[in-house]
PDB file of C-alpha atoms in Angstrom:
ATOM      1  CA  UNK A  28      70.536 -41.280  83.484  1.00  0.00           C
ATOM      2  CA  UNK A  29      70.038 -40.492  86.902  1.00  0.00           C
ATOM      3  CA  UNK A  30      70.213 -37.226  89.306  1.00  0.00           C
ATOM      4  CA  UNK A  31      73.560 -37.651  91.039  1.00  0.00           C
ATOM      5  CA  UNK A  32      74.097 -34.321  92.938  1.00  0.00           C
ATOM      6  CA  UNK A  33      72.879 -30.467  93.498  1.00  0.00           C
ATOM      7  CA  UNK A  34      75.706 -27.864  93.732  1.00  0.00           C
ATOM      8  CA  UNK A  35      75.324 -24.872  96.002  1.00  0.00           C
ATOM      9  CA  UNK A  36      77.824 -22.089  95.422  1.00  0.00           C
ATOM     10  CA  UNK A  37      79.178 -20.616  98.573  1.00  0.00           C
ATOM     11  CA  UNK A  38      81.633 -18.354  99.752  1.00  0.00           C
ATOM     12  CA  UNK A  39      82.613 -20.654 102.474  1.00  0.00           C
ATOM     13  CA  UNK A  40      82.561 -24.353 101.837  1.00  0.00           C
ATOM     14  CA  UNK A  41      83.511 -25.756 105.516  1.00  0.00           C
ATOM     15  CA  UNK A  42      81.477 -23.732 107.074  1.00  0.00           C
ATOM     16  CA  UNK A  43      78.394 -24.596 104.664  1.00  0.00           C
ATOM     17  CA  UNK A  44      79.218 -28.239 105.441  1.00  0.00           C
ATOM     18  CA  UNK A  45      79.291 -27.849 108.992  1.00  0.00           C
ATOM     19  CA  UNK A  46      75.794 -25.862 108.836  1.00  0.00           C
ATOM     20  CA  UNK A  47      74.068 -28.455 106.931  1.00  0.00           C
ATOM     21  CA  UNK A  48      75.416 -31.312 109.376  1.00  0.00           C
ATOM     22  CA  UNK A  49      74.214 -29.467 112.521  1.00  0.00           C
ATOM     23  CA  UNK A  50      71.077 -28.185 110.886  1.00  0.00           C
ATOM     24  CA  UNK A  51      69.990 -31.311 109.329  1.00  0.00           C
ATOM     25  CA  UNK A  52      71.889 -34.296 110.352  1.00  0.00           C
ATOM     26  CA  UNK A  53      73.415 -34.943 107.508  1.00  0.00           C
ATOM     27  CA  UNK A  54      76.716 -36.770 106.962  1.00  0.00           C
ATOM     28  CA  UNK A  55      79.770 -35.505 105.452  1.00  0.00           C
ATOM     29  CA  UNK A  56      80.543 -37.470 102.407  1.00  0.00           C
ATOM     30  CA  UNK A  57      83.795 -35.713 101.275  1.00  0.00           C
ATOM     31  CA  UNK A  58      85.784 -32.223 101.959  1.00  0.00           C
ATOM     32  CA  UNK A  59      88.388 -31.631  99.363  1.00  0.00           C
ATOM     33  CA  UNK A  60      91.538 -30.499 101.179  1.00  0.00           C
ATOM     34  CA  UNK A  61      91.498 -27.148  99.585  1.00  0.00           C
ATOM     35  CA  UNK A  62      88.235 -26.608 101.137  1.00  0.00           C
ATOM     36  CA  UNK A  63      86.756 -25.713  97.640  1.00  0.00           C
ATOM     37  CA  UNK A  64      84.381 -28.375  97.401  1.00  0.00           C
ATOM     38  CA  UNK A  65      82.698 -30.771  99.815  1.00  0.00           C
ATOM     39  CA  UNK A  66      79.677 -33.520  99.857  1.00  0.00           C
ATOM     40  CA  UNK A  67      77.157 -34.509 101.939  1.00  0.00           C
ATOM     41  CA  UNK A  68      75.529 -38.050 101.883  1.00  0.00           C
ATOM     42  CA  UNK A  69      71.526 -37.385 101.583  1.00  0.00           C
ATOM     43  CA  UNK A  70      70.455 -40.901  99.999  1.00  0.00           C
ATOM     44  CA  UNK A  71      70.769 -41.283  96.145  1.00  0.00           C
ATOM     45  CA  UNK A  72      71.529 -37.479  95.685  1.00  0.00           C
ATOM     46  CA  UNK A  73      74.425 -35.760  96.976  1.00  0.00           C
ATOM     47  CA  UNK A  74      74.317 -32.118  98.243  1.00  0.00           C
ATOM     48  CA  UNK A  75      77.298 -30.425  97.313  1.00  0.00           C
ATOM     49  CA  UNK A  76      78.998 -27.313  97.633  1.00  0.00           C
ATOM     50  CA  UNK A  77      81.285 -25.348  95.409  1.00  0.00           C
ATOM     51  CA  UNK A  78      83.424 -21.936  96.538  1.00  0.00           C
ATOM     52  CA  UNK A  79      82.694 -19.565  94.255  1.00  0.00           C
ATOM     53  CA  UNK A  80      86.002 -18.398  94.261  1.00  0.00           C
ATOM     54  CA  UNK A  81      86.620 -21.641  92.225  1.00  0.00           C
ATOM     55  CA  UNK A  82      83.555 -20.847  90.210  1.00  0.00           C
ATOM     56  CA  UNK A  83      85.208 -17.757  88.956  1.00  0.00           C
ATOM     57  CA  UNK A  84      88.596 -19.433  88.220  1.00  0.00           C
ATOM     58  CA  UNK A  85      86.440 -21.693  85.929  1.00  0.00           C
ATOM     59  CA  UNK A  86      85.352 -18.756  84.109  1.00  0.00           C
ATOM     60  CA  UNK A  87      81.828 -18.756  85.980  1.00  0.00           C
ATOM     61  CA  UNK A  88      80.282 -15.839  87.752  1.00  0.00           C
ATOM     62  CA  UNK A  89      77.762 -17.275  90.223  1.00  0.00           C
ATOM     63  CA  UNK A  90      75.080 -14.925  91.829  1.00  0.00           C
ATOM     64  CA  UNK A  91      74.043 -14.956  95.529  1.00  0.00           C
ATOM     65  CA  UNK A  92      70.954 -16.607  96.560  1.00  0.00           C
ATOM     66  CA  UNK A  93      68.082 -14.461  97.647  1.00  0.00           C
ATOM     67  CA  UNK A  94      65.503 -15.991  99.921  1.00  0.00           C
ATOM     68  CA  UNK A  95      63.001 -13.384  99.242  1.00  0.00           C
ATOM     69  CA  UNK A  96      63.173 -13.620  95.397  1.00  0.00           C
ATOM     70  CA  UNK A  97      64.277 -17.406  94.859  1.00  0.00           C
ATOM     71  CA  UNK A  98      64.971 -18.935  91.544  1.00  0.00           C
ATOM     72  CA  UNK A  99      64.721 -22.501  93.065  1.00  0.00           C
ATOM     73  CA  UNK A 100      64.567 -24.345  96.363  1.00  0.00           C
ATOM     74  CA  UNK A 101      66.035 -27.408  97.829  1.00  0.00           C
ATOM     75  CA  UNK A 102      63.450 -29.997  99.888  1.00  0.00           C
ATOM     76  CA  UNK A 103      63.910 -31.915 102.930  1.00  0.00           C
ATOM     77  CA  UNK A 104      61.318 -34.491 103.722  1.00  0.00           C
ATOM     78  CA  UNK A 105      60.954 -35.409 107.451  1.00  0.00           C
ATOM     79  CA  UNK A 106      58.151 -37.242 109.496  1.00  0.00           C
ATOM     80  CA  UNK A 107      58.195 -34.188 112.227  1.00  0.00           C
ATOM     81  CA  UNK A 108      58.547 -30.923 110.523  1.00  0.00           C
ATOM     82  CA  UNK A 109      58.332 -28.904 113.604  1.00  0.00           C
ATOM     83  CA  UNK A 110      61.421 -30.667 115.089  1.00  0.00           C
ATOM     84  CA  UNK A 111      63.335 -30.313 112.057  1.00  0.00           C
ATOM     85  CA  UNK A 112      62.418 -26.701 111.888  1.00  0.00           C
ATOM     86  CA  UNK A 113      63.438 -26.089 115.567  1.00  0.00           C
ATOM     87  CA  UNK A 114      66.681 -28.184 114.860  1.00  0.00           C
ATOM     88  CA  UNK A 115      67.563 -25.762 111.480  1.00  0.00           C
ATOM     89  CA  UNK A 116      66.880 -22.780 113.451  1.00  0.00           C
ATOM     90  CA  UNK A 117      68.870 -23.478 116.514  1.00  0.00           C
ATOM     91  CA  UNK A 118      71.798 -24.410 114.084  1.00  0.00           C
ATOM     92  CA  UNK A 119      71.671 -20.939 112.579  1.00  0.00           C
ATOM     93  CA  UNK A 120      68.999 -21.050 109.806  1.00  0.00           C
ATOM     94  CA  UNK A 121      66.584 -18.141 109.421  1.00  0.00           C
ATOM     95  CA  UNK A 122      62.978 -18.656 109.712  1.00  0.00           C
ATOM     96  CA  UNK A 123      60.786 -17.892 106.234  1.00  0.00           C
ATOM     97  CA  UNK A 124      57.937 -19.604 107.105  1.00  0.00           C
ATOM     98  CA  UNK A 125      56.942 -21.409 110.369  1.00  0.00           C
ATOM     99  CA  UNK A 126      54.959 -24.745 110.115  1.00  0.00           C
ATOM    100  CA  UNK A 127      52.089 -24.911 108.377  1.00  0.00           C
ATOM    101  CA  UNK A 128      49.432 -27.549 106.984  1.00  0.00           C
ATOM    102  CA  UNK A 129      48.792 -26.975 103.571  1.00  0.00           C
ATOM    103  CA  UNK A 130      45.569 -27.956 101.537  1.00  0.00           C
ATOM    104  CA  UNK A 131      47.074 -30.574  99.391  1.00  0.00           C
ATOM    105  CA  UNK A 132      48.031 -32.446 102.506  1.00  0.00           C
ATOM    106  CA  UNK A 133      51.420 -31.807 103.365  1.00  0.00           C
ATOM    107  CA  UNK A 134      53.201 -29.857 106.087  1.00  0.00           C
ATOM    108  CA  UNK A 135      55.765 -27.349 105.277  1.00  0.00           C
ATOM    109  CA  UNK A 136      57.856 -24.933 106.628  1.00  0.00           C
ATOM    110  CA  UNK A 137      60.720 -22.846 105.312  1.00  0.00           C
ATOM    111  CA  UNK A 138      64.306 -21.456 106.142  1.00  0.00           C
ATOM    112  CA  UNK A 139      66.949 -20.145 104.429  1.00  0.00           C
ATOM    113  CA  UNK A 140      70.656 -21.133 105.199  1.00  0.00           C
ATOM    114  CA  UNK A 141      73.179 -18.840 105.961  1.00  0.00           C
ATOM    115  CA  UNK A 142      74.328 -18.376 102.413  1.00  0.00           C
ATOM    116  CA  UNK A 143      70.478 -17.398 101.637  1.00  0.00           C
ATOM    117  CA  UNK A 144      69.304 -20.785 100.003  1.00  0.00           C
ATOM    118  CA  UNK A 145      65.754 -21.385 100.405  1.00  0.00           C
ATOM    119  CA  UNK A 146      65.033 -24.914 102.026  1.00  0.00           C
ATOM    120  CA  UNK A 147      61.861 -26.333 102.327  1.00  0.00           C
ATOM    121  CA  UNK A 148      61.135 -28.792 105.471  1.00  0.00           C
ATOM    122  CA  UNK A 149      58.051 -30.763 104.613  1.00  0.00           C
ATOM    123  CA  UNK A 150      56.520 -33.974 105.307  1.00  0.00           C
ATOM    124  CA  UNK A 151      55.190 -36.497 102.482  1.00  0.00           C
ATOM    125  CA  UNK A 152      51.953 -35.444 100.666  1.00  0.00           C
ATOM    126  CA  UNK A 153      49.087 -37.490 102.259  1.00  0.00           C
ATOM    127  CA  UNK A 154      47.020 -38.017  99.048  1.00  0.00           C
ATOM    128  CA  UNK A 155      43.232 -38.481  99.627  1.00  0.00           C
ATOM    129  CA  UNK A 156      42.917 -42.903  99.915  1.00  0.00           C
TER     130      UNK A 156
END
C-alpha cells in the first residue's frame, strides 16, 4: 500500500493548479481537457484537484473548506519558511499564521489557498540530539 494522492475539491481546477504552481513551485503533471481534474507533481504523492461539479455528477456532495474551522491541513516542508510564506501570499494565499518557532523544534506558518484549504508551510522537525 502506498499513499498516492490527495484530492482537493474545488470550483475551478485550472485556477487551483495555476495557484499552486505559482505559490509553491509545483510542476503540473496533468490537467484533463475538461478542466474537471488535474494533478501536480509534489514528490512521491501527488496533489490533485477535482471539480465540485464532477463530484456532484458522481453523487458526492463536497463541502467547502473553512480555514477558521479546518477538518484537515496539508503541509509543505521547506528549508526557508519565511521565503516560502512570502511567495505563497504574493501568489494570492491568505495569511493565517505568520512564521513562528515552535517548542518542538520546528518553524511553522499557515496560509489558506483561494478555495479556503488550510496549508502549513514548515521546516523539518529538529529533534534534540
